[in-house]
């Protein structure tokens, strides 16, 4: 009796989370997958098992190569943002984490500064983005200041509703996703390892490259997954900060949903999911994140 | 191979803000000496070691290694190497790469690196484990790897920061013997920080006892045990009974006390505790005046005339065994 109980105990303990994940994650995903094979017309959606939606998502894409079709260009542009934002958040996040772990000596100060990095999360991300507008607009604070200092003679147009502002907003929103996991794995590095490296004659950069980066690898990978998945699926920031002029994979799906074209939106979502999973799979080939769990 | 060198500390001082951790100490260590810095925690022994290693800046005074003042040099330029308390092996690198790390930092080629690392590993008998990660080794094995990593640079001086504290008691004694053997074979000086007087006695050619940032006494283990200069040393080294005698402070070794049943010459005391230790029996005593003493009585002698807790006994010692102490420095 007791044996029976203990054998099933772990399953019971895991059951609540498993059920939540099943209902709110696996099931919707399966529904999306199923809907992506349905057919639709201007006024109806019918269950079916056709690959038309995938075909029309990549309409004439292969035929028109080497010219890029709209879909490819959209994905390329999304990937470009993803790469730029990933690089910037990685450098920023790593630097901030390094500063917090190795330069800040007092534990209280470290805690306070780490909490400060989460301040952007105290408001909704829409508000965070909108607050850039009075700053970066044609008559915004930045332009007026630059004008008054005399650095420019007429307002800069590229500050807002541009690639620049999109990247800026995405970096602003996502850097903390990079900081926290890197901070987590970096703070586990035994300080005596840094001393040992110094003892063996390693320079600061050598210690960084040979000791600190390899030991922060799992944090870097987890942070990268956060940032890449968020940016790849983003449509709010790119829409808002790009003045609705910049295409992104997420935006395509959003506009299809708005047009009630659920099947093709689902097909696009599945494609996007596949691409993101491929990126993550590649990342995980380099890093074993189980070490961090 | 390493060129053994003398080490000299000339009024070396370390201050942290207002507190003085190491107070103007002078110390000469001849090449090829096994030196133990011994003292309670906070006595300044670790700060001293870290200053010699170059991990802590010297506030005042000079550290001379061989013919050079090395105060301002980074560790790798001093010809010292340090073995850390928890060994500080790089967890992401194999044993071989750990040992070869300093060579890699110097830009030594891969092949030479591997050859030298293998040599160092051979020295500590760890070649079999070259491809393992530190986490896959036992404490004693990790310690050997740390030693190999320190020795691969051919240091003139090896600094060990409580190297045995992470090991279990059984292993401690085994590794202790190994350290001594390595030191003898290499012929370089080892400076070993410890708070265990037993460890220091077993290993050291020269024991330096520190307290409150100052050197309390230095000498060979026998000199120190037989002639502790201060009350602090006598108490810290153990095996001594410190007591007042006609206004002076004296010590008598615990194994020089003899006990007899009540009456006769000597000091009357009552038995507080009897501890059987195998080869000897430790008898804790307290006199009427409240002075506490310990007598170490050989097993056979004790059981010819056993005492129990609460018995009144007379404690004797030979006047020659009285050792005068100066006031604690």
XYZ file of C-alpha atoms in Angstrom, chain B residues 34-36 38 83 87 139-141 143-144 147 158 160 162-185 190 192-205 207 221:
55
model
C 58.523 24.504 5.051
C 57.050 27.418 6.956
C 53.679 27.391 8.673
C 49.852 29.626 12.527
C 47.156 27.146 -3.883
C 41.553 24.816 -4.737
C 38.869 16.221 -2.608
C 42.340 14.749 -2.350
C 42.638 14.454 -6.129
C 44.125 19.105 -4.202
C 46.810 17.352 -6.244
C 49.229 21.595 -6.643
C 54.555 27.997 -3.063
C 49.162 27.424 0.506
C 44.647 26.386 4.518
C 45.109 23.641 1.938
C 43.881 20.819 4.152
C 40.790 22.403 5.646
C 38.438 20.981 3.013
C 39.535 17.389 3.570
C 38.191 14.829 6.004
C 40.440 13.985 8.976
C 41.705 10.720 7.553
C 42.647 12.226 4.200
C 44.111 15.257 5.922
C 46.894 13.199 7.462
C 47.642 11.428 4.204
C 47.712 14.619 2.134
C 49.768 16.326 4.807
C 52.484 13.734 4.397
C 52.342 14.204 0.626
C 52.759 17.954 0.903
C 55.825 17.502 3.017
C 57.241 15.010 0.535
C 56.629 17.345 -2.424
C 58.304 20.181 -0.595
C 61.341 18.030 0.175
C 61.606 16.773 -3.380
C 56.316 26.310 1.063
C 51.379 27.229 4.573
C 48.665 29.066 6.456
C 46.789 27.062 9.040
C 44.953 27.422 12.308
C 45.724 23.865 13.355
C 48.775 23.583 15.586
C 48.816 19.863 14.963
C 49.192 20.453 11.233
C 51.924 23.021 11.777
C 53.884 20.769 14.122
C 53.691 17.868 11.713
C 54.817 19.830 8.684
C 56.877 22.841 9.523
C 60.588 23.459 9.676
C 56.476 27.792 12.696
C 58.149 23.063 16.311
